[in-house]
Coordinates of C-alpha atoms in Angstrom, one line a residue:
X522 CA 60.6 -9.5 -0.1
X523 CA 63.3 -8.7 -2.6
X524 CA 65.5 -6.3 -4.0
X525 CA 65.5 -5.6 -8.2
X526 CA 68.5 -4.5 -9.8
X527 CA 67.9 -0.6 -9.0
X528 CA 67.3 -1.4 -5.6
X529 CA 63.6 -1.2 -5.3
X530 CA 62.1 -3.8 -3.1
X531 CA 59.2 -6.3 -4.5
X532 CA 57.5 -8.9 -3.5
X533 CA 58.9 -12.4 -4.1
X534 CA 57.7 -14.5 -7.2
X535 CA 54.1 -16.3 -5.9
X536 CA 55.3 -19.9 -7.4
X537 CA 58.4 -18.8 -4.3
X538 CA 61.2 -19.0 -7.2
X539 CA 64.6 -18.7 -6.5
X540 CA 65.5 -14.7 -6.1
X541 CA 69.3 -14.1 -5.7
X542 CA 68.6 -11.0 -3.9
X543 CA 66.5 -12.9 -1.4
X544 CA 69.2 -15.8 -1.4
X545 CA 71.8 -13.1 -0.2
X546 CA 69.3 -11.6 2.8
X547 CA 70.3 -7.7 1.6
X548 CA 69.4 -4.7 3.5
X549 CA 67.3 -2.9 1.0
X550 CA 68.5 0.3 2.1
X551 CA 72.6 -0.3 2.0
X552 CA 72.0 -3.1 -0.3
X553 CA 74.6 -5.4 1.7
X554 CA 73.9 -7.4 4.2
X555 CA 72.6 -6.2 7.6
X556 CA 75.2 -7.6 9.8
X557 CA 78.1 -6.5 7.9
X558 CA 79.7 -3.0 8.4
X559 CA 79.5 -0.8 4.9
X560 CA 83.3 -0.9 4.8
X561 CA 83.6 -4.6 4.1
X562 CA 82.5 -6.1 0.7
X563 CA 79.4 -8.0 0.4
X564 CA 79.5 -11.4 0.7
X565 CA 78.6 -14.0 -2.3
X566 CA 76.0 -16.4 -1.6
X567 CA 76.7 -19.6 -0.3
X568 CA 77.3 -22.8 -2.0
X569 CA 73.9 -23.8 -2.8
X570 CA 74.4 -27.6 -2.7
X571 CA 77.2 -30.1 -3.2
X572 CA 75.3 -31.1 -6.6
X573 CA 75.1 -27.2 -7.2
X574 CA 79.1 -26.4 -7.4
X575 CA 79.8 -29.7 -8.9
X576 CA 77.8 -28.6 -11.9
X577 CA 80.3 -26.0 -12.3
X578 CA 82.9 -28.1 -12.2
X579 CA 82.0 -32.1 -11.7
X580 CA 85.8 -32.8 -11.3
X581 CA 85.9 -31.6 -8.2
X582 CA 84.6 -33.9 -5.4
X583 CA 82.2 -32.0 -2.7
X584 CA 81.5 -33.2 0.4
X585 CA 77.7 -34.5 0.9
X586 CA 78.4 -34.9 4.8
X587 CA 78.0 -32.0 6.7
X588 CA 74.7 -31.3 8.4
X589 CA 73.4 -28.1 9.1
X590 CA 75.3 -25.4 10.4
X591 CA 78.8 -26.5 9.0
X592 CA 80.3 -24.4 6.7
X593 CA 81.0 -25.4 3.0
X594 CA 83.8 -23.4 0.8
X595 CA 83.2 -24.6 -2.3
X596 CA 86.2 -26.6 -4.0
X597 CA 88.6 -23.8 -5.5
X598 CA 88.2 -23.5 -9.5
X599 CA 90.4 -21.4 -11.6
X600 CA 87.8 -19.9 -13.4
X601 CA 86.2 -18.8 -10.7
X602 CA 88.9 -16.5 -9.1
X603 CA 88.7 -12.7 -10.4
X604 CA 92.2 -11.7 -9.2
X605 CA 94.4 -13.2 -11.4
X606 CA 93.8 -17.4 -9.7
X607 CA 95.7 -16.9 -6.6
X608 CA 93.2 -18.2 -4.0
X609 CA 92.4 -14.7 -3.1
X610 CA 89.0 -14.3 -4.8
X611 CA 86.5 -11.6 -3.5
X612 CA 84.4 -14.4 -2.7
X613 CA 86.5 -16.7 -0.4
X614 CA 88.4 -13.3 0.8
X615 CA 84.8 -12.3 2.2
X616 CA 83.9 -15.6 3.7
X617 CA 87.5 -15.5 5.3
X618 CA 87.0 -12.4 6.6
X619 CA 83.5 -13.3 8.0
X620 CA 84.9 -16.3 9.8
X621 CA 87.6 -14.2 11.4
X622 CA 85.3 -11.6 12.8
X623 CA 83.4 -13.9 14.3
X624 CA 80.4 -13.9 12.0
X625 CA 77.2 -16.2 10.9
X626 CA 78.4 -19.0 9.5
X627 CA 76.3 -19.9 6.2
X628 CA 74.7 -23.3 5.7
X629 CA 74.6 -25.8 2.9
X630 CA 71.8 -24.9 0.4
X631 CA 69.7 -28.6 0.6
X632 CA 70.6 -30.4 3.7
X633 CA 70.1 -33.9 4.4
X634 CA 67.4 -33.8 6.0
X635 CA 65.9 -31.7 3.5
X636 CA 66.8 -34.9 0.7
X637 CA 65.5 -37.6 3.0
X638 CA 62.0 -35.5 3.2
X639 CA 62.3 -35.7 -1.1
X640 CA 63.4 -39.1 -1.0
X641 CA 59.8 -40.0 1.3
X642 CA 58.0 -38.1 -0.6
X643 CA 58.7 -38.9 -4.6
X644 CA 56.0 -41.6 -4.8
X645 CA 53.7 -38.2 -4.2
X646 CA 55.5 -36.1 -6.3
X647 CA 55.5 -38.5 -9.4
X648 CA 51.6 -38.7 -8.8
X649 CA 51.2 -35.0 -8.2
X650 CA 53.2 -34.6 -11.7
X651 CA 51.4 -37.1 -13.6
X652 CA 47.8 -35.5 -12.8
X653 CA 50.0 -32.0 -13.6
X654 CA 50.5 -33.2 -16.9
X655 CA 47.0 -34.8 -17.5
X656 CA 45.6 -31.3 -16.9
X657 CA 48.1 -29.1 -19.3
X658 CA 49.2 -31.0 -21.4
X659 CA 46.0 -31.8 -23.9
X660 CA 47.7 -34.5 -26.1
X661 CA 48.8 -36.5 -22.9
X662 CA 45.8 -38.5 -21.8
X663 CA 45.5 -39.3 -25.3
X664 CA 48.6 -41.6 -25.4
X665 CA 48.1 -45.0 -24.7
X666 CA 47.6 -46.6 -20.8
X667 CA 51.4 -48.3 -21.7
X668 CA 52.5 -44.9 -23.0
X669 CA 51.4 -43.0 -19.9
X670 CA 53.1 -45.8 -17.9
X671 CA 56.2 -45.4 -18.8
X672 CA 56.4 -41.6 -18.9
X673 CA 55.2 -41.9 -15.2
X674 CA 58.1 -44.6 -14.7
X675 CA 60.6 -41.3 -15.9
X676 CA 59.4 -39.0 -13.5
X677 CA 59.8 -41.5 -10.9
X678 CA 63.2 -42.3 -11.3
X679 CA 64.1 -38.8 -12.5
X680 CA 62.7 -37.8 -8.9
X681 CA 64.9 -40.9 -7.5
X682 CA 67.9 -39.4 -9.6
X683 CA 67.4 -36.0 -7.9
X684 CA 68.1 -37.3 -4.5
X685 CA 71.5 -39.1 -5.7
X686 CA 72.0 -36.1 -7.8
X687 CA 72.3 -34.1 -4.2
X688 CA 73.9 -36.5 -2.4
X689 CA 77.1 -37.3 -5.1
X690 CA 77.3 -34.7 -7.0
X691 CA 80.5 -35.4 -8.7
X692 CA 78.6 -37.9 -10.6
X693 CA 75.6 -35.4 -11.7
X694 CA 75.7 -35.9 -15.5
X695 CA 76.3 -39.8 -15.2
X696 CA 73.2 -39.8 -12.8
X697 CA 71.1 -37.3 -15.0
X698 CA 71.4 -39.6 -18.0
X699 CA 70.3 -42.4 -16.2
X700 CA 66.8 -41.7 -16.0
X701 CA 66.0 -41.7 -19.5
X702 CA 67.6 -45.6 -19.9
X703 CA 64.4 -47.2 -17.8
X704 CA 61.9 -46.0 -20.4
X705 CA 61.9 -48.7 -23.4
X706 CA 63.4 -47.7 -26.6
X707 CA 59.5 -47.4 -28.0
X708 CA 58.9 -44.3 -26.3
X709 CA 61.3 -42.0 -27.9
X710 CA 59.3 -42.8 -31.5
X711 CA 56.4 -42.1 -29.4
X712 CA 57.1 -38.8 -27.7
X713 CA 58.6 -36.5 -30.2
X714 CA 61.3 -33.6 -28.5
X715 CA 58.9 -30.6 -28.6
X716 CA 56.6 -33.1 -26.3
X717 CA 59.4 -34.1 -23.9
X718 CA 60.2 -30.5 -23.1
X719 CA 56.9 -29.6 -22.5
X720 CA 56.8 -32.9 -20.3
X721 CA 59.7 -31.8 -17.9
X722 CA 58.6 -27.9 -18.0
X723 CA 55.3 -29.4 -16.2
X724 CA 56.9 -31.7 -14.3
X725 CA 59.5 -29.1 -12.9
X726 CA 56.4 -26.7 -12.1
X727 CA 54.6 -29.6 -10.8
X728 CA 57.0 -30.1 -8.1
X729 CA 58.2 -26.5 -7.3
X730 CA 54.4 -26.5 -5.9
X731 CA 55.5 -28.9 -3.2
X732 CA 59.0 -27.4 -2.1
X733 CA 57.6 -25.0 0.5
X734 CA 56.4 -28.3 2.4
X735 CA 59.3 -30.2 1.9
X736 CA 62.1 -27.5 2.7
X737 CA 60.6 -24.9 5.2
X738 CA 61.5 -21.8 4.7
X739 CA 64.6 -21.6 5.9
X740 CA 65.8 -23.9 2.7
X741 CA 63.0 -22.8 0.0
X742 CA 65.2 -21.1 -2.0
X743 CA 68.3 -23.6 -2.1
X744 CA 65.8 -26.9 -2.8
X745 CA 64.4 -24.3 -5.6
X746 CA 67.9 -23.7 -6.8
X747 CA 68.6 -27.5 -6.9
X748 CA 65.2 -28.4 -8.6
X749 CA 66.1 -26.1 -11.1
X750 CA 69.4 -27.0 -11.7
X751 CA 68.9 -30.4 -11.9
X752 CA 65.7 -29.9 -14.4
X753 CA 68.5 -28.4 -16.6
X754 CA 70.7 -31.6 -16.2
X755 CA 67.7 -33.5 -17.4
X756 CA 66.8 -31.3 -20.4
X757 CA 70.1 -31.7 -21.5
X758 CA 70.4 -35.4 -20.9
X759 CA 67.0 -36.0 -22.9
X760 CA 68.6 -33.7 -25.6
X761 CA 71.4 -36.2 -25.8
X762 CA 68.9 -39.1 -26.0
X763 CA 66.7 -37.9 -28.9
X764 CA 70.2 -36.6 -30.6
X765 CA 71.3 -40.1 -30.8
X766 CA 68.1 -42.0 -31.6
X767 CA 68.2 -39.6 -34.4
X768 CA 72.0 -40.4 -35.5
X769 CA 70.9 -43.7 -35.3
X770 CA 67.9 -43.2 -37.5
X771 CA 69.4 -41.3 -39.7
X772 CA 72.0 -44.0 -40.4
X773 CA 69.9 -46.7 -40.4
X774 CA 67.8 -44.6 -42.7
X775 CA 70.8 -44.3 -45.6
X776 CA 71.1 -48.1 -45.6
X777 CA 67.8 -48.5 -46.3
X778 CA 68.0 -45.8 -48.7
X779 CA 71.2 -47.5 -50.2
X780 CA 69.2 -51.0 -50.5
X781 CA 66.6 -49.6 -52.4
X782 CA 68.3 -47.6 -55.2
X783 CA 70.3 -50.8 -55.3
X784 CA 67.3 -53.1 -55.7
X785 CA 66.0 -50.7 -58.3
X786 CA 69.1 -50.5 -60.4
X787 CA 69.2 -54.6 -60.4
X788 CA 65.9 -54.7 -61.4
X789 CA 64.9 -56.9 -58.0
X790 CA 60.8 -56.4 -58.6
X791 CA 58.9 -57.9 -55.0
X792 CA 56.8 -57.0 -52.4
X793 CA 59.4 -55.3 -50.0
X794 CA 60.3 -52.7 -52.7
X795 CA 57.5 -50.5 -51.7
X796 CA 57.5 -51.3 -48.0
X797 CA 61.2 -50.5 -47.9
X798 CA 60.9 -46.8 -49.7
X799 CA 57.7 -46.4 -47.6
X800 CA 60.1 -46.7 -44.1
X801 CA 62.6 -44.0 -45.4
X802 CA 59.9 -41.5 -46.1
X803 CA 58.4 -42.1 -50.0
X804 CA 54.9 -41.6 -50.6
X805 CA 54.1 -43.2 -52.9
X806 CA 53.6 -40.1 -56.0
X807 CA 51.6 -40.4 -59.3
X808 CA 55.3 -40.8 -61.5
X809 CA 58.0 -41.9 -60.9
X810 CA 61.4 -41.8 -63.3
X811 CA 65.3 -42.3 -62.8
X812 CA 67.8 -39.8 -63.3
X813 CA 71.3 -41.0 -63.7
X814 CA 74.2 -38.7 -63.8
X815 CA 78.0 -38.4 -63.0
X816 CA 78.6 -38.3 -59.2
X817 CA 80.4 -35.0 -58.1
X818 CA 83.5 -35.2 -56.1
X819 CA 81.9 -35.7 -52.7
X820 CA 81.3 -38.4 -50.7
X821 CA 78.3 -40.2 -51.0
X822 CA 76.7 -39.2 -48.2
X823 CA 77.2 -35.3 -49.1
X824 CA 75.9 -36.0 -52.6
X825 CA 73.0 -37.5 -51.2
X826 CA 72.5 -35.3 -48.7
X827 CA 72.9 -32.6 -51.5
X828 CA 70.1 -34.7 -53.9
X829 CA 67.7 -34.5 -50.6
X830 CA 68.0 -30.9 -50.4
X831 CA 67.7 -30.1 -53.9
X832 CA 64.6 -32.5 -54.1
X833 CA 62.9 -30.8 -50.9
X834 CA 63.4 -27.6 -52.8
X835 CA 61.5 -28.4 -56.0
X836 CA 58.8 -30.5 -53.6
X837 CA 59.8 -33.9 -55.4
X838 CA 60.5 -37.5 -53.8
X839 CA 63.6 -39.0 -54.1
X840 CA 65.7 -41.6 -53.1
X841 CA 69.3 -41.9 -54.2
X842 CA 72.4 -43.7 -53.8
X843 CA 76.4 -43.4 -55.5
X844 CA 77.3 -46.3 -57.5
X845 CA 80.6 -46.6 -59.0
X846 CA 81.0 -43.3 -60.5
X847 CA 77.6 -42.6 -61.1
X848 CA 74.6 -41.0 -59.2
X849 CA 71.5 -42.8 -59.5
X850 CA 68.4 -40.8 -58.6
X851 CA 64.8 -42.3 -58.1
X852 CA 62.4 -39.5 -58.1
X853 CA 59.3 -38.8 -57.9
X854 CA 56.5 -36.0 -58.2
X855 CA 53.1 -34.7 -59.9
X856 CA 55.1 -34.4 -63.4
X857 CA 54.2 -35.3 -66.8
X858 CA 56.0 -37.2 -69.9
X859 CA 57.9 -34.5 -72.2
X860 CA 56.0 -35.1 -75.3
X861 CA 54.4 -38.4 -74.7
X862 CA 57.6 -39.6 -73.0
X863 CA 55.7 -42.1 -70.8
X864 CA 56.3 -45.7 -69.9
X865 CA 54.7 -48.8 -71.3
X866 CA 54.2 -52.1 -70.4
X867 CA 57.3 -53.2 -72.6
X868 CA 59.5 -50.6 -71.4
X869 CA 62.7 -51.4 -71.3
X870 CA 66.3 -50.2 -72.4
X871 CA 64.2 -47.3 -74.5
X872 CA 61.6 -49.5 -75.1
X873 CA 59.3 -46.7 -73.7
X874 CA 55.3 -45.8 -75.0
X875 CA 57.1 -42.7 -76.1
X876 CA 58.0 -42.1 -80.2
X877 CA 61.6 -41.0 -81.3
X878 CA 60.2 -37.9 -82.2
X879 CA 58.7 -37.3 -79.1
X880 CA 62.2 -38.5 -77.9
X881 CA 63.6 -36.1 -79.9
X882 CA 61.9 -32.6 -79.1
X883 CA 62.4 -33.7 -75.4
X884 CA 65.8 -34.5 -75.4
X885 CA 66.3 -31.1 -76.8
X886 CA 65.5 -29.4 -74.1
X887 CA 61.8 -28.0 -74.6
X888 CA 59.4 -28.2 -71.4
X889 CA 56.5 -26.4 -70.7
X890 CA 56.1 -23.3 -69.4
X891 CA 57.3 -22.9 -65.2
X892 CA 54.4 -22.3 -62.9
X893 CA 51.2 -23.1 -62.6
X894 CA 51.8 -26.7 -63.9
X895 CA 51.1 -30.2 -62.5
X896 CA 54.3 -30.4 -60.5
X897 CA 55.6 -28.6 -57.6
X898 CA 58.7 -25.4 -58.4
X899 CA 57.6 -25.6 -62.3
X900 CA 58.8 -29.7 -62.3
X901 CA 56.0 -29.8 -65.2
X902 CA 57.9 -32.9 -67.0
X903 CA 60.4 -35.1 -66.3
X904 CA 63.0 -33.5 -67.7
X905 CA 62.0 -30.7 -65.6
X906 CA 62.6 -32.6 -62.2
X907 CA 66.2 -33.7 -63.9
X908 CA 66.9 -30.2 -64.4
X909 CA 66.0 -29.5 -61.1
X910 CA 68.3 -32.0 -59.2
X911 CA 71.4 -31.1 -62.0
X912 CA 72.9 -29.3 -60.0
X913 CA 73.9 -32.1 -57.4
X914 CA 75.4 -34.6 -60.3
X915 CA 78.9 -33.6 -61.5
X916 CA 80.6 -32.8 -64.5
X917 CA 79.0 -34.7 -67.5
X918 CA 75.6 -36.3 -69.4
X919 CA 72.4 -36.5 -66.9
X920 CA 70.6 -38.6 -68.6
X921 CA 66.4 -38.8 -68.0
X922 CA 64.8 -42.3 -68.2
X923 CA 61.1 -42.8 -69.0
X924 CA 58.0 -42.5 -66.5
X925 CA 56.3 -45.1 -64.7
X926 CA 53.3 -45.1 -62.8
X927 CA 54.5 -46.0 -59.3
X928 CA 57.8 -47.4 -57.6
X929 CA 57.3 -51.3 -59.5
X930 CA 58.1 -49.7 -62.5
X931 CA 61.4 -48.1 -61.6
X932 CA 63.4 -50.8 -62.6
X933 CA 62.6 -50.7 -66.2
X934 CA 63.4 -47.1 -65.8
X935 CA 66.1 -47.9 -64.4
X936 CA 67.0 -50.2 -67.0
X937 CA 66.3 -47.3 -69.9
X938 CA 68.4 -44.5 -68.1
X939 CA 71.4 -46.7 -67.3
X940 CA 71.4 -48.0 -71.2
X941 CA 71.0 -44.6 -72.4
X942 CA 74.0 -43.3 -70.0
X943 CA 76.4 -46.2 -71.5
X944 CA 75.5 -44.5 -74.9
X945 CA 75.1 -40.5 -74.8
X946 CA 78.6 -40.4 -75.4
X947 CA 78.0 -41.0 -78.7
X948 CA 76.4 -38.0 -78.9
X949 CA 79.0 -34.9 -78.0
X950 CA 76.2 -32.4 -78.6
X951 CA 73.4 -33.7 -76.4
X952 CA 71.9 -31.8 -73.9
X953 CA 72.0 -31.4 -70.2
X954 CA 69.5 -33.3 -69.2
X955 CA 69.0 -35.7 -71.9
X956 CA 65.7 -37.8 -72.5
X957 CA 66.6 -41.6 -72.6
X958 CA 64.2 -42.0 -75.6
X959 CA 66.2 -39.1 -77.4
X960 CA 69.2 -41.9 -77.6
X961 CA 67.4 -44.7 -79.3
X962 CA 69.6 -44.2 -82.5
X963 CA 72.8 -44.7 -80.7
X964 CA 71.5 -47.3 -78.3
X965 CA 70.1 -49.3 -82.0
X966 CA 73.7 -48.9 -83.0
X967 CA 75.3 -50.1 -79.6
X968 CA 72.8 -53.4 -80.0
X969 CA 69.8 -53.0 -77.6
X970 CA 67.4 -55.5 -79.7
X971 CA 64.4 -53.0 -77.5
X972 CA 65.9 -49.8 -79.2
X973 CA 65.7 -51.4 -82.1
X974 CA 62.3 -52.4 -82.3
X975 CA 61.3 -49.0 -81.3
X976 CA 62.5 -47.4 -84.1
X977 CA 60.8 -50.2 -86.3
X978 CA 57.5 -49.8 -84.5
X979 CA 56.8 -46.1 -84.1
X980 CA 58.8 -44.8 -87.4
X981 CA 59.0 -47.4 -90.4
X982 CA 55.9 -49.1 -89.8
X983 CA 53.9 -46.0 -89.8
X984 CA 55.7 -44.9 -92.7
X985 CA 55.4 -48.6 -94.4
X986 CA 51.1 -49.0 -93.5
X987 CA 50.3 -45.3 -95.4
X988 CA 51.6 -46.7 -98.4
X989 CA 54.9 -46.8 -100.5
X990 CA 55.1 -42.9 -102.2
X991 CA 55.6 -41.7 -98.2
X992 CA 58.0 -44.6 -97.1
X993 CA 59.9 -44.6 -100.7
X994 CA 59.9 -40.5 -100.8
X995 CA 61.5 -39.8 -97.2
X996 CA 64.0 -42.7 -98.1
X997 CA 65.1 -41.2 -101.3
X998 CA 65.0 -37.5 -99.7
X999 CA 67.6 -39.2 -97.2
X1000 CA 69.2 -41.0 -99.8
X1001 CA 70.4 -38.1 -101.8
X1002 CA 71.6 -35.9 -99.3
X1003 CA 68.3 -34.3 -97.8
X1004 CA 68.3 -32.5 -101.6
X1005 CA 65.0 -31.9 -102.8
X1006 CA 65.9 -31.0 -106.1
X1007 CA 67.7 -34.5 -106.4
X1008 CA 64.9 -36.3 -105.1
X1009 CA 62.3 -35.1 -107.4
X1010 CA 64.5 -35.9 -110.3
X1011 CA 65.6 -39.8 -109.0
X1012 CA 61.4 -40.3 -108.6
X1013 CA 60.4 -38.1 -111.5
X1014 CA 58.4 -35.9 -109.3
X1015 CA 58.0 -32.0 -109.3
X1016 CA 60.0 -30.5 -106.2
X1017 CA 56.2 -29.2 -104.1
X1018 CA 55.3 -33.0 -104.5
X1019 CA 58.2 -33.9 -102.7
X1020 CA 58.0 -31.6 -100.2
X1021 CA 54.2 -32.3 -99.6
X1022 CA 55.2 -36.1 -98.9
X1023 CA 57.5 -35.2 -96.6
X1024 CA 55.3 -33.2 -94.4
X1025 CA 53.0 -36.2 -94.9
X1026 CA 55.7 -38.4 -93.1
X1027 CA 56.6 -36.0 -90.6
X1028 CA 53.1 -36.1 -89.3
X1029 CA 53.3 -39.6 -89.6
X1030 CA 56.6 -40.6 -87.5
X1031 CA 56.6 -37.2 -85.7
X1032 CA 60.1 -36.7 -87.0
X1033 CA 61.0 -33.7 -89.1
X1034 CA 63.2 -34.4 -92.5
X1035 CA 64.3 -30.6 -92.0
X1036 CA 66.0 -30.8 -88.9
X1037 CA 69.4 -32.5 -88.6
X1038 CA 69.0 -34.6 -85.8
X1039 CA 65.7 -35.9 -86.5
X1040 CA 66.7 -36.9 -89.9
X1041 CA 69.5 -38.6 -88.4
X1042 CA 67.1 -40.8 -86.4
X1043 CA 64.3 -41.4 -89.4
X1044 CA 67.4 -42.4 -91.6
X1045 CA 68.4 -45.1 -88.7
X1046 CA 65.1 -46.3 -88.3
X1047 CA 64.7 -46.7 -92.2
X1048 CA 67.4 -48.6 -92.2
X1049 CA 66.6 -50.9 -89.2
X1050 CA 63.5 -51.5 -90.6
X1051 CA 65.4 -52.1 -94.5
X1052 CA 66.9 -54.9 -92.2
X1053 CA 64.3 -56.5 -90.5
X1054 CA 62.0 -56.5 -93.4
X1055 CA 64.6 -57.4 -96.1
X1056 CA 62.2 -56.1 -98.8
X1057 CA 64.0 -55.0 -102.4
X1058 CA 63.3 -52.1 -104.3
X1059 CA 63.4 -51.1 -107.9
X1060 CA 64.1 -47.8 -107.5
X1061 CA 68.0 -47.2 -108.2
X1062 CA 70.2 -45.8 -105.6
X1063 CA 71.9 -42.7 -106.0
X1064 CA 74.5 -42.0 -108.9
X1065 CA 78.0 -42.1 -107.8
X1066 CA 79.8 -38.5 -107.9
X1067 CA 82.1 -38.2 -110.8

């Protein structure tokens, strides 16, 4: 029987948990004990076990020697007086005033004899908690025979711990975090934290089935107490063993992290590049590209952490490292090229399948429409997934390499965004993020023999293969000042003529005379490809101003 909090008697719990009204014996009617006049104050239950006030305070020592029928006062604490911390609690004044009047002395919760019955019996109990768990839990007898072994190894010496745990109980944490070291280091990958819970929730139930035989009823409640106390210990102990397998994953994780990016940005193609990003969580996505940016005024590891986050949010991979003063960002996703920005074979510093004009409209700025697209969050192009993780870089040019088809190819974008950074100052006005392809003209001009050739391939040769009026037209329309009045009268063409070439070349190179920065970039690659092809003209140049 026991007694709820208004006093109402009930029937005890069926699995014969611990009830502090129970524990206390009360009179149901007077609601203090039946012994005691009304005019004295209740007395406080007893000490429940040595192991039981030490987990209150495990500095204090508690003696494990005294059988049954000696009486216990627990070890004073200062926290545990309510008068101010003079000795003269309500408690230990009630057990004083018991003792003085002469009466029942109360016992120690789990007695010896009571620990040497547990101690016999754990080979039963680990067995009787190891078909418990076969029966609940439904993902347990589909571990492996080694798996299963070692969990049942656990119980066996978390049963073994119990019985130390009661008998020195001002060593109860030291001995609660013992069990966990005879399982192999294995079994923590194997048995995520949800699962261990669940596996000492059975086992505790498991073995609360067996304390009516092993305590009598006499002791039930305190070898209930004690169970439960010490399955709290062992929750808490496991927590501290998954919370450093993860610090140490975590860590060994960022290395791994930190050799990759590094490999990438030195351009180190083998093998292990894929295996390595696989073990830190990369799977592998249909394109890949590199961001490179300033590195805010963090540490590394907050930036990182801050990349991660950012990247979880748009639903892209990434892996990312600091270096120098930069933040170099390998991401990944179900994005597209901005205009064709996509990465060839020969892809290199800019090098990319991508024209300048399709360099051009990208860098600028335009995407496609957020929502409903290929990637994840609106991440539609690649400049979409830089603008995305902007927010983690610091102050300054993000610059946007080209795409590549899987991880292999990251170094060459590597290569392109890491170019294209060295250059975009050179460009106050660029935007934030900035296409790598949209800085061929200044990387021509900085010496990359790949920008270069770039410009030659996918502007002047066009130009140069439809025949000389095109090629000879956009260079004179350049030539005098982007005038078409000018350029009509140094070829001895009507003004419509000249602008119908022009939009003949525009379709051409993909570059637009009209626009200032795209003229810039046709009047560079004209000029690069003036050099490499060293061919005269007869057309005169412009006349000088007066």
């Amino acid at each position: 029987m026991a007694v709820d909090k208004a006093g109402e008697v009930g029937e005890a719990s069926p699995r014969g948990r611990l009830d502090p009204a129970a524990a206390l014996d009360l009179d149901p009617a007077a609601g203090v004990r039946a012994d005691e006049p009304l005019a004295e104050p209740p007395l406080l239950p007893p000490s429940l076990s040595p192991a039981t006030s030490a987990s209150f305070s495990s500095s204090t020592p508690v003696s494990s020697t005294a059988g049954p029928g000696h009486v216990t006062t627990p070890a004073w604490h200062p926290d545990s007086d309510a008068d101010g911390g003079d000795g003269s609690s309500a408690a230990g004044g009630g057990r004083r005033a018991a003792a003085a009047r002469g009466g029942p002395a109360h016992t120690r919760g789990t007695t010896d004899e009571v620990i040497r019955r547990v101690e016999r019996a754990s080979g039963h109990l680990a067995a009787r908690a190891a078909a418990r768990m076969t029966e609940v839990l439904p993902w347990y007898p589909g571990m492996s025979a080694r798996h299963r072994a070692d969990i049942q190894l656990v119980v066996q010496a978390g049963i073994s711990s119990f019985v130390a745990w009661c008998r020195r109980p001002e060593h109860a944490r030291e001995l609660s975090g013992d069990v966990f070291r005879v399982a192999p280091r294995e079994l923590v990958r194997a048995v995520t934290f949800r699962r261990l819970v669940d596996l000492v929730r059975v086992a505790v139930e498991a073995i609360e089935v067996e304390v009516p035989a092993l305590a009598g009823p006499e002791h039930e409640q305190y070898l209930l107490a004690d169970v439960l106390r010490y399955s709290r210990d062992i929750a808490f102990a496991g927590a501290v063993v998954y919370a450093r397998a993860a610090e140490e994953r975590g860590a060994w994780d960022a290395r791994l992290e930190a050799l990759v990016v590094d490999q990438v940005v030195r351009g180190d193609v083998d093998r292990s590049l894929p295996s390595r990003a696989a073990a830190v969580g990369w799977r592998n996505p249909p394109a890949v590209t590199v961001v490179v940016g300033p590195a805010p005024p963090t540490s590394p590891e907050a930036a990182v952490d801050e990349v991660h986050r950012r990247a979880r949010a748009a639903g892209l991979e990434v892996l990312a490292g600091v270096h120098h003063n930069r933040l170099v960002m390998v991401v990944g996703g179900a994005f597209g090229p901005a205009g064709g920005d996509s990465h060839a074979a020969s892809a290199a510093a800019g090098g990319s399948g991508a024209g300048p004009a399709d360099g051009a409209a990208g860098g600028a700025g335009t995407s496609g429409a957020s929502g409903g697209g290929a990637g994840h969050g609106g991440t539609e192009t690649a400049l979409d997934a830089g603008r995305a993780l902007l927010p983690s870089c610091g102050p300054g040019p993000v610059v946007v390499g080209p795409i590549a088809a899987d991880l292999t190819g990251a170094p060459d974008c590597a290569r392109a965004a890491l170019a294209a950074a060295d250059v975009v100052g050179a460009w106050p006005a660029a935007p934030r993020p900035v296409s790598a392809s949209a800085l061929l003209p200044e990387l021509a001009l900085a010496g990359d023999p790949e920008a270069r050739q770039s410009l030659i391939r996918k502007v002047y040769l066009p130009l140069q293969n439809a025949g000389s009026p095109l090629l000879e037209t956009a260079g004179a329309y350049l030539d005098y000042g982007a005038s078409l009045e000018a350029t009509a009268r140094a070829l001895y063409l009507h003004p419509n003529t000249v602008r119908y070439r022009l939009r003949k070349a525009a379709d051409l190179c993909g570059l637009d005379p009209a626009d200032h920065r795209e003229r810039f970039v046709l009047h560079i690659a004209l000029v690069l490809g003036r050099l490499d092809g060293a061919q005269p003209t007869d057309r005169p140049g412009p006349r000088p101003r007066p």
